[in-house]
PDB file of C-alpha atoms in Angstrom:
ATOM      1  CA  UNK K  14     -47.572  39.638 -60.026  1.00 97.00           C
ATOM      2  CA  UNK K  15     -46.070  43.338 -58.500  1.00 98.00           C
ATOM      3  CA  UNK K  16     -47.892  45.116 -56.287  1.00 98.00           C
ATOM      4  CA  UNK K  17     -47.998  48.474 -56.749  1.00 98.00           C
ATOM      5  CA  UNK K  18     -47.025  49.551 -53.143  1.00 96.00           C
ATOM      6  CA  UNK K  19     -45.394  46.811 -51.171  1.00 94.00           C
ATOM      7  CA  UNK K  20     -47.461  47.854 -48.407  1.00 94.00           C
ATOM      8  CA  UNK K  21     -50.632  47.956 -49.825  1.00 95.00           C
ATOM      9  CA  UNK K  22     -52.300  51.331 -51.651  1.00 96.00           C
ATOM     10  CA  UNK K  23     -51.602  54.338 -49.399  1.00 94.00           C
ATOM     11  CA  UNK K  24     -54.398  55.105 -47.389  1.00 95.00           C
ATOM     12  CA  UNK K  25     -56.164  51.616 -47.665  1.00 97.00           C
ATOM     13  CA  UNK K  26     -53.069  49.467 -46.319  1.00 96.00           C
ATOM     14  CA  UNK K  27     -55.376  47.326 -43.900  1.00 96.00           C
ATOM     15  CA  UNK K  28     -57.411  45.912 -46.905  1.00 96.00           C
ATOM     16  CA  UNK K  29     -54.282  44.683 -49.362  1.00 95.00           C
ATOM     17  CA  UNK K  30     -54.625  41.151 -47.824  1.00 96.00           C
ATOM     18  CA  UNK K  31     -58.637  41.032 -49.099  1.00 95.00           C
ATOM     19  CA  UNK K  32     -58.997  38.484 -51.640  1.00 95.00           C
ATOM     20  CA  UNK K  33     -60.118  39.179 -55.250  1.00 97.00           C
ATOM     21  CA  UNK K  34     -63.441  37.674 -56.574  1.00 96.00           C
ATOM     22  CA  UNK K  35     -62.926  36.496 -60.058  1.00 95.00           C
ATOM     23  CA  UNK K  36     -65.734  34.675 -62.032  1.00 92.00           C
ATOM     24  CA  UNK K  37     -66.434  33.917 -65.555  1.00 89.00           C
ATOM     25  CA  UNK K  38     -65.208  36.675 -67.188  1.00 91.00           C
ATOM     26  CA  UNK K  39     -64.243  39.480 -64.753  1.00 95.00           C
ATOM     27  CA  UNK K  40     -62.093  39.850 -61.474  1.00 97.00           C
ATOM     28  CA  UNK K  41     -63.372  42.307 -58.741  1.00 97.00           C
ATOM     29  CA  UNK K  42     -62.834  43.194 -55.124  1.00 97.00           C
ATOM     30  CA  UNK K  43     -59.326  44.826 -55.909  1.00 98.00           C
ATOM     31  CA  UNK K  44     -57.388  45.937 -52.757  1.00 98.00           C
ATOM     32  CA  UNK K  45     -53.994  45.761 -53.816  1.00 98.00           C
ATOM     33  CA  UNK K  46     -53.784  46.948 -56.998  1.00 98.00           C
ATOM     34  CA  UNK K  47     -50.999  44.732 -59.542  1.00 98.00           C
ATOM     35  CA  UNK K  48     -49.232  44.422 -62.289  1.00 98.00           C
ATOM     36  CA  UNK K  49     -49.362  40.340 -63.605  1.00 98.00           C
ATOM     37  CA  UNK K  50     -45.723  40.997 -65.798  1.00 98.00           C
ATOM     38  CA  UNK K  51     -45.595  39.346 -68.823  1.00 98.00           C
ATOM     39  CA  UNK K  52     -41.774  38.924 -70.696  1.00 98.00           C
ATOM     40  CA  UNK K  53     -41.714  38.390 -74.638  1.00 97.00           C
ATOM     41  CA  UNK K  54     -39.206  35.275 -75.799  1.00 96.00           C
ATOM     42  CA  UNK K  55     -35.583  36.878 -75.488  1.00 94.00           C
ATOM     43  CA  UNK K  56     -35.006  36.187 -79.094  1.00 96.00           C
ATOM     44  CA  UNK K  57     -38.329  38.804 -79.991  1.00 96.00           C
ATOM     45  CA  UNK K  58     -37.858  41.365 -77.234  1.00 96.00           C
ATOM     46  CA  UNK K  59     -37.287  44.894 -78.910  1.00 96.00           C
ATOM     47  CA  UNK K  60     -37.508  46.602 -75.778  1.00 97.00           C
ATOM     48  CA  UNK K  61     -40.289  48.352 -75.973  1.00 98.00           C
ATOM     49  CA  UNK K  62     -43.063  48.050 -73.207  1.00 98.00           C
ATOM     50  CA  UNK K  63     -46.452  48.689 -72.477  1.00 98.00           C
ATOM     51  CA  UNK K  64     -48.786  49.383 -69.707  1.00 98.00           C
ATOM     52  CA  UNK K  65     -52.359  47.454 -70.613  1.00 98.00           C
ATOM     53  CA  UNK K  66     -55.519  48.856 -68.492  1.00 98.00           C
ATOM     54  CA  UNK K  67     -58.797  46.197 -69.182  1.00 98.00           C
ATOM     55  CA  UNK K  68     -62.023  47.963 -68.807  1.00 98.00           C
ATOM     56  CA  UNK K  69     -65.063  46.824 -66.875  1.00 97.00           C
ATOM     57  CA  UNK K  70     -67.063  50.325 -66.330  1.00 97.00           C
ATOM     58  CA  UNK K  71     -65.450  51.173 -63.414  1.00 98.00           C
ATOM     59  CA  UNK K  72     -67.062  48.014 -61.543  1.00 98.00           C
ATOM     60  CA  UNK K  73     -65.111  44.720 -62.401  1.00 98.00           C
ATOM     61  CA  UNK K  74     -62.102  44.096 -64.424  1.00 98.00           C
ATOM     62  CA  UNK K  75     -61.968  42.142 -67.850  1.00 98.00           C
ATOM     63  CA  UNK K  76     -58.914  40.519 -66.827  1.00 98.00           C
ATOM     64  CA  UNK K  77     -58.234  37.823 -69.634  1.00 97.00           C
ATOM     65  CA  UNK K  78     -59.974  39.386 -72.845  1.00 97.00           C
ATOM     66  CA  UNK K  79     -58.149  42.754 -72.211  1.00 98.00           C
ATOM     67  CA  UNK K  80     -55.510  42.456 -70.091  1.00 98.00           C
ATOM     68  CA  UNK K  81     -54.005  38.921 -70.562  1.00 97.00           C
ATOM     69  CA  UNK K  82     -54.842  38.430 -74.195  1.00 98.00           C
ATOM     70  CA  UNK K  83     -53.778  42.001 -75.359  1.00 98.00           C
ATOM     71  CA  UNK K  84     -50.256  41.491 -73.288  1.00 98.00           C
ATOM     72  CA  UNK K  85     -49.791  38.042 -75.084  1.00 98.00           C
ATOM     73  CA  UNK K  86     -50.563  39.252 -78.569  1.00 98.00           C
ATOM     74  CA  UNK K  87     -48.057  42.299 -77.531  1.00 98.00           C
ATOM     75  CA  UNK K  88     -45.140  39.194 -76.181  1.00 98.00           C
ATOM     76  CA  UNK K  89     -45.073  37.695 -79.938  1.00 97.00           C
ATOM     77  CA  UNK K  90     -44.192  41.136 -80.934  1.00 97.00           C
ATOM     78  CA  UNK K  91     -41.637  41.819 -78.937  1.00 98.00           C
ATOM     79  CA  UNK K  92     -43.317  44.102 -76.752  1.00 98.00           C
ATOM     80  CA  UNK K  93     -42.737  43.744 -72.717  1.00 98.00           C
ATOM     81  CA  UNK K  94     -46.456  43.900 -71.441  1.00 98.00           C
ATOM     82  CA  UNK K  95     -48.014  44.636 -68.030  1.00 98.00           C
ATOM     83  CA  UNK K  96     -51.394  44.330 -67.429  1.00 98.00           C
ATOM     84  CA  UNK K  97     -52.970  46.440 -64.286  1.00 98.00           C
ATOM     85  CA  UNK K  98     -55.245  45.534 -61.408  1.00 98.00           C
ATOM     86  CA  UNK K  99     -56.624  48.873 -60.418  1.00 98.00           C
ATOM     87  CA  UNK K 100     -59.160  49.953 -57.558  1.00 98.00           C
ATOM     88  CA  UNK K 101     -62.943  49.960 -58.782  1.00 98.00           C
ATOM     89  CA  UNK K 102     -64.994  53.289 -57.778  1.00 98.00           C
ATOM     90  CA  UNK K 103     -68.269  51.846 -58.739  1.00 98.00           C
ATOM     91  CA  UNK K 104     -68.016  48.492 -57.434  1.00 97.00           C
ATOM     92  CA  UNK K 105     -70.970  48.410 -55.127  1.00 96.00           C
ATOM     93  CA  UNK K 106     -69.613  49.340 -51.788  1.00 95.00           C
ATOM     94  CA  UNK K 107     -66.526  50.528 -53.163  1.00 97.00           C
ATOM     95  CA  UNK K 108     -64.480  52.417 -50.955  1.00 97.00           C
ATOM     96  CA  UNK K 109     -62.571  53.938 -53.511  1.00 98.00           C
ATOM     97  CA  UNK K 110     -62.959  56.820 -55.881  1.00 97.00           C
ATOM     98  CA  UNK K 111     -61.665  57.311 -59.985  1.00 97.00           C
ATOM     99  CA  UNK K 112     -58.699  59.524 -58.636  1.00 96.00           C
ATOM    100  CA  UNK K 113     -57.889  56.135 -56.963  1.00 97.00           C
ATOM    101  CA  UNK K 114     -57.688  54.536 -60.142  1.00 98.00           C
ATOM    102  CA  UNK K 115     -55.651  57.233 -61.856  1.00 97.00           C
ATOM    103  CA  UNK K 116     -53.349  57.002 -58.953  1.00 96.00           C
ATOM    104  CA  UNK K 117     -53.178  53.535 -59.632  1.00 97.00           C
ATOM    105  CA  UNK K 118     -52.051  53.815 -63.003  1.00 98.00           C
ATOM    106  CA  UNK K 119     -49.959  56.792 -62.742  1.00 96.00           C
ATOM    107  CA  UNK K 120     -48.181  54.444 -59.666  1.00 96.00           C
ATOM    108  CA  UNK K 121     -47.805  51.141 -62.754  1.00 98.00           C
ATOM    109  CA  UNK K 122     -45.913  53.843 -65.245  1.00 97.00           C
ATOM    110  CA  UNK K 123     -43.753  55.086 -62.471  1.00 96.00           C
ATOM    111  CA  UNK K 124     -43.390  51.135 -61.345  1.00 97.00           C
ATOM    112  CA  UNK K 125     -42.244  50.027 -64.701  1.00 98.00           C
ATOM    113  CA  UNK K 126     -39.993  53.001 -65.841  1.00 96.00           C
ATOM    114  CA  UNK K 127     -37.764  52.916 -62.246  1.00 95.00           C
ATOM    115  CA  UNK K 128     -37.414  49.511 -63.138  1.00 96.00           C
ATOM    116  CA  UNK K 129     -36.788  49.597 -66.832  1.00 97.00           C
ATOM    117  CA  UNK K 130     -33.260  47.901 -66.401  1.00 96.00           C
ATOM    118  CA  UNK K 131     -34.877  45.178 -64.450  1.00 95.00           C
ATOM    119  CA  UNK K 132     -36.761  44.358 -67.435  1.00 96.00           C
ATOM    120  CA  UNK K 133     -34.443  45.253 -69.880  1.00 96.00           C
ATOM    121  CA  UNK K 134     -36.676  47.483 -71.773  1.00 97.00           C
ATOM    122  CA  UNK K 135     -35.863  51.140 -72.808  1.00 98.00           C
ATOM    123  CA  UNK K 136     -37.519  53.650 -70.440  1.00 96.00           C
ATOM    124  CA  UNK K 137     -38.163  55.897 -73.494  1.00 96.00           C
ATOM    125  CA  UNK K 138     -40.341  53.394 -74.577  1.00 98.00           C
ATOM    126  CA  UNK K 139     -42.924  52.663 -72.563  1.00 98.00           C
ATOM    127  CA  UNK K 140     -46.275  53.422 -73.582  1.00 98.00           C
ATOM    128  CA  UNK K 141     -50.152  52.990 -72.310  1.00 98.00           C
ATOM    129  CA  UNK K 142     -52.950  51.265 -73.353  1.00 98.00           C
ATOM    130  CA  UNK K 143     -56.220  51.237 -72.256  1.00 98.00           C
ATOM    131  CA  UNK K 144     -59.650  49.690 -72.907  1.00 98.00           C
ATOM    132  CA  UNK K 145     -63.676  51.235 -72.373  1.00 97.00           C
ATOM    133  CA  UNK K 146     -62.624  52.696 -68.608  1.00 98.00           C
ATOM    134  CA  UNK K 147     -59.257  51.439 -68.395  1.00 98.00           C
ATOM    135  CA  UNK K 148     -58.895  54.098 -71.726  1.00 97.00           C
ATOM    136  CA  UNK K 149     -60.290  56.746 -69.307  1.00 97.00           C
ATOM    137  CA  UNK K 150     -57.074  56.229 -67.045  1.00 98.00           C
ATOM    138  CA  UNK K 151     -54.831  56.057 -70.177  1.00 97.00           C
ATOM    139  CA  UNK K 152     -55.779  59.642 -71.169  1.00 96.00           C
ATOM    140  CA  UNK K 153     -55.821  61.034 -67.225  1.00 96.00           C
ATOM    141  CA  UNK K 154     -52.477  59.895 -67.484  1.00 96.00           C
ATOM    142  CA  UNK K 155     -51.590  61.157 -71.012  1.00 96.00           C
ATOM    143  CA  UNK K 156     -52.904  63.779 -70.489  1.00 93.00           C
ATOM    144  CA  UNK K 157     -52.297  65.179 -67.216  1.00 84.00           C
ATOM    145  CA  UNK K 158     -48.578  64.042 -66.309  1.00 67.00           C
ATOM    146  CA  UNK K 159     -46.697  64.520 -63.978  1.00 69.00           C
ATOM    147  CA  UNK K 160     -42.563  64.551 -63.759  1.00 63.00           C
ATOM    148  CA  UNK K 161     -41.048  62.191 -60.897  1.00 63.00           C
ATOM    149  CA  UNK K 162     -40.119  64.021 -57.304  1.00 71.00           C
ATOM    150  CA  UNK K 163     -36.795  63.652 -57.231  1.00 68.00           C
ATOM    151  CA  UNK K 164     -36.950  64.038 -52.898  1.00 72.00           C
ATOM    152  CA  UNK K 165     -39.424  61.230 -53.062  1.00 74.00           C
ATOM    153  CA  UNK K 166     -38.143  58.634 -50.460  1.00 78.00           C
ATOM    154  CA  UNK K 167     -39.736  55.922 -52.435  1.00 84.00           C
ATOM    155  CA  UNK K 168     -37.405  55.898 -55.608  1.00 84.00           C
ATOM    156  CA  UNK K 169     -40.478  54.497 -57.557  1.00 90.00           C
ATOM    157  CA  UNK K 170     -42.313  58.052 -56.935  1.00 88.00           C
ATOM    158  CA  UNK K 171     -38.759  59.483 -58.755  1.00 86.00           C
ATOM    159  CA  UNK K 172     -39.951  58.611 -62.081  1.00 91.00           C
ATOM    160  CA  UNK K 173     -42.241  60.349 -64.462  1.00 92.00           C
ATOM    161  CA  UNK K 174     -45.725  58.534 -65.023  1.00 95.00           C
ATOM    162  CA  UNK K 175     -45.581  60.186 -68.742  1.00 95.00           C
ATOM    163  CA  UNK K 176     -46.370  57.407 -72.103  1.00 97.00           C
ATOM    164  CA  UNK K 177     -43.862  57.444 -74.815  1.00 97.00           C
ATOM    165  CA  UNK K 178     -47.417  56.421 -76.442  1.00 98.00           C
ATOM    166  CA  UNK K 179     -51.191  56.257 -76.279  1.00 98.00           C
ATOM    167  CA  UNK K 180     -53.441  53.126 -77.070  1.00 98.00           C
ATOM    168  CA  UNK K 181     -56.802  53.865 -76.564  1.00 97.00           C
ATOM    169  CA  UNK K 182     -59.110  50.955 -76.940  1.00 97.00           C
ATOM    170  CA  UNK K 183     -63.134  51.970 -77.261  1.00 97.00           C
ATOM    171  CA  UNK K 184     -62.630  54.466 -74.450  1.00 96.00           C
ATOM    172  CA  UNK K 185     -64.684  56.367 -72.182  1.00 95.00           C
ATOM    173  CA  UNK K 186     -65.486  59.855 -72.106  1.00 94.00           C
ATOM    174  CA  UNK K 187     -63.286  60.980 -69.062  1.00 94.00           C
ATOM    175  CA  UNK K 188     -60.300  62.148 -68.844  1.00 93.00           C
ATOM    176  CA  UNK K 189     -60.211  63.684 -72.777  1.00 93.00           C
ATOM    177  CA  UNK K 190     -58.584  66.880 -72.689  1.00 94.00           C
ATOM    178  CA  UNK K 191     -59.996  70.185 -73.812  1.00 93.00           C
ATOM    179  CA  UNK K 192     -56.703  70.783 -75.874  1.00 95.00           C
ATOM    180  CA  UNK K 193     -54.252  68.492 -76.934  1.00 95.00           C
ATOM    181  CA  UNK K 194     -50.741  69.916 -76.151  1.00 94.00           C
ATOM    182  CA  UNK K 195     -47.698  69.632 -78.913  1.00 95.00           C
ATOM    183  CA  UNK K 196     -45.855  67.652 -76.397  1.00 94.00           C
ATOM    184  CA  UNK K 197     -48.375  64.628 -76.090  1.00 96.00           C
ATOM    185  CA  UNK K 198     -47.364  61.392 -77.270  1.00 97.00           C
ATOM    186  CA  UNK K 199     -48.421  60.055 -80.324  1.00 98.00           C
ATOM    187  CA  UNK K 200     -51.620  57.729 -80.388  1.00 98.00           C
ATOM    188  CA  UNK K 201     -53.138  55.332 -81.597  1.00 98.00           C
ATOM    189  CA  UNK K 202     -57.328  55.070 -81.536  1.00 97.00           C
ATOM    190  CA  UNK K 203     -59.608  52.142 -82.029  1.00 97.00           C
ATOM    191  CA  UNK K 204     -63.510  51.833 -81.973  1.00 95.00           C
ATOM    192  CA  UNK K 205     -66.285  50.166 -84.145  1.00 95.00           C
ATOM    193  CA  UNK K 206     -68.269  52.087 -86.405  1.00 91.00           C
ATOM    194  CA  UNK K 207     -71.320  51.772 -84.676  1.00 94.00           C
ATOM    195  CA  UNK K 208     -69.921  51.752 -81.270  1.00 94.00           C
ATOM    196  CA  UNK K 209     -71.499  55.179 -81.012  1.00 94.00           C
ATOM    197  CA  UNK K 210     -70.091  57.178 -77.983  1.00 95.00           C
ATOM    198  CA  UNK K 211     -66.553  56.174 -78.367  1.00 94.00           C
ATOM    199  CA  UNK K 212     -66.309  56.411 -81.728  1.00 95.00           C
ATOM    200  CA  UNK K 213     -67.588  59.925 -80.651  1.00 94.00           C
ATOM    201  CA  UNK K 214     -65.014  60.231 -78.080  1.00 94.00           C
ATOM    202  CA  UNK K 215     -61.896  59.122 -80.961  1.00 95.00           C
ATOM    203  CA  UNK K 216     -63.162  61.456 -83.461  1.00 94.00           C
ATOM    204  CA  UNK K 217     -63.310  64.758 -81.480  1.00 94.00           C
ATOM    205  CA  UNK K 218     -59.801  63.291 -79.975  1.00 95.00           C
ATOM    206  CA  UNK K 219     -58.316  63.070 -83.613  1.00 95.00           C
ATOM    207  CA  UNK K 220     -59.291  66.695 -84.275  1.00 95.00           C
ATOM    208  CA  UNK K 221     -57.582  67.908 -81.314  1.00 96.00           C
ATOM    209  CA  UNK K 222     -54.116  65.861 -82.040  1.00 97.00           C
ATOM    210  CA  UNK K 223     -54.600  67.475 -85.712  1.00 97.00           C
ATOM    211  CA  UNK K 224     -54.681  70.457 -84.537  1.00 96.00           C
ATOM    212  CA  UNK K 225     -51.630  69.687 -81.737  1.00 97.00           C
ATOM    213  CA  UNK K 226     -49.813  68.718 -85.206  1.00 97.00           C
ATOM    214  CA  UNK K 227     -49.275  64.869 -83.321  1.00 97.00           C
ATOM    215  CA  UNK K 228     -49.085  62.190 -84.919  1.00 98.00           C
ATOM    216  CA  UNK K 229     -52.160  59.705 -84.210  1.00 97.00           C
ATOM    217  CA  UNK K 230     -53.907  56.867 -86.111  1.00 96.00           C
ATOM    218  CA  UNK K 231     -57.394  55.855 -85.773  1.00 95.00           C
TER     219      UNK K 231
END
């Protein structure tokens, strides 16, 4: 497990040591956002990696079914996974906003691709994937990039937070773009038939990569 900041998430320092709730299914109380690393078997490792964001509605994490399971099913591929702890905005009580959650994630691409070699993966390769509200983040972050600072002091904050890739998993409605550019990564988009409103989202997505003449798969 990596924190994101070694110091706790800026702002909000004097609440990283506040213990996570975690029951059944879902984790909660985040105050240090993570990323749990998980390394394929050398012998499978293509180099490839991806960022995995569960969902949870913006009020508890689904940890296992899409954060640990997902990065697992990714290891026997090859694939270098890392699944994100994020701050909650509508956790009740929650201190926190969405733009802390986008920070988050922004913060786990920049984390992974300064240490690429680390991790021997290819830092051209690193993609996002995101489930229900953890999909939300993965387009905020698709979609509205931004390069590294190269006069950052913290050499994390020099890398770009771009994917090489989208996975979006059943996502939310925020953080879809009005227009696709021709420079977004190509996607990949998943929801059940009768999983009405993202199923609404994907479609209206996959007519604005057609017209952005991207490659994506639904």
């Amino acid at each position: 497990v990596v924190p994101l900041w070694p110091n706790g998430a800026p702002g909000f320092e004097n609440r990283r040591n506040e213990p996570e709730l975690a029951k059944d299914y879902w984790v909660r109380n985040i105050n240090n956002p993570s990323l749990t690393v998980f390394l394929p078997p050398k012998e499978k490792a293509d180099g490839a990696a991806i960022v995995i964001i569960p969902g949870g509605g913006h009020r508890e994490l689904v940890f296992n079914e899409e954060g640990v399971k997902p990065a697992l099913c990714l290891n026997n591929l090859g694939v270098t996974a890392f699944a994100l702890k994020y701050r909650l905005a509508r956790e009740t009580n929650s201190p926190y906003t969405i733009d802390n959650a986008r920070e988050d994630a922004q913060r786990a691409m920049r984390l992974v691709r300064s240490r690429a070699k680390e991790w021997n993966i290819d830092p051209d390769r690193i993609g996002i994937m995101g489930f229900s509200a953890g999909g939300e983040l993965a387009s905020m972050v698709t979609f509205n990039p931004t390069g590294g600072n190269t006069n950052a002091i913290d050499p994390i904050d020099r890398a770009s937070c771009r994917p090489d890739f989208l996975i979006d998993i059943y996502p939310g409605p925020l953080g879809m773009p009005d227009i696709v550019p021709t420079n977004a990564p190509p996607a990949f988009f998943l929801a059940a038939n009768d999983d009405v409103d993202p199923a609404r989202t994907i479609t209206g997505l996959l007519e604005k990569y057609r017209n952005a003449g991207v490659p994506a798969e639904v």
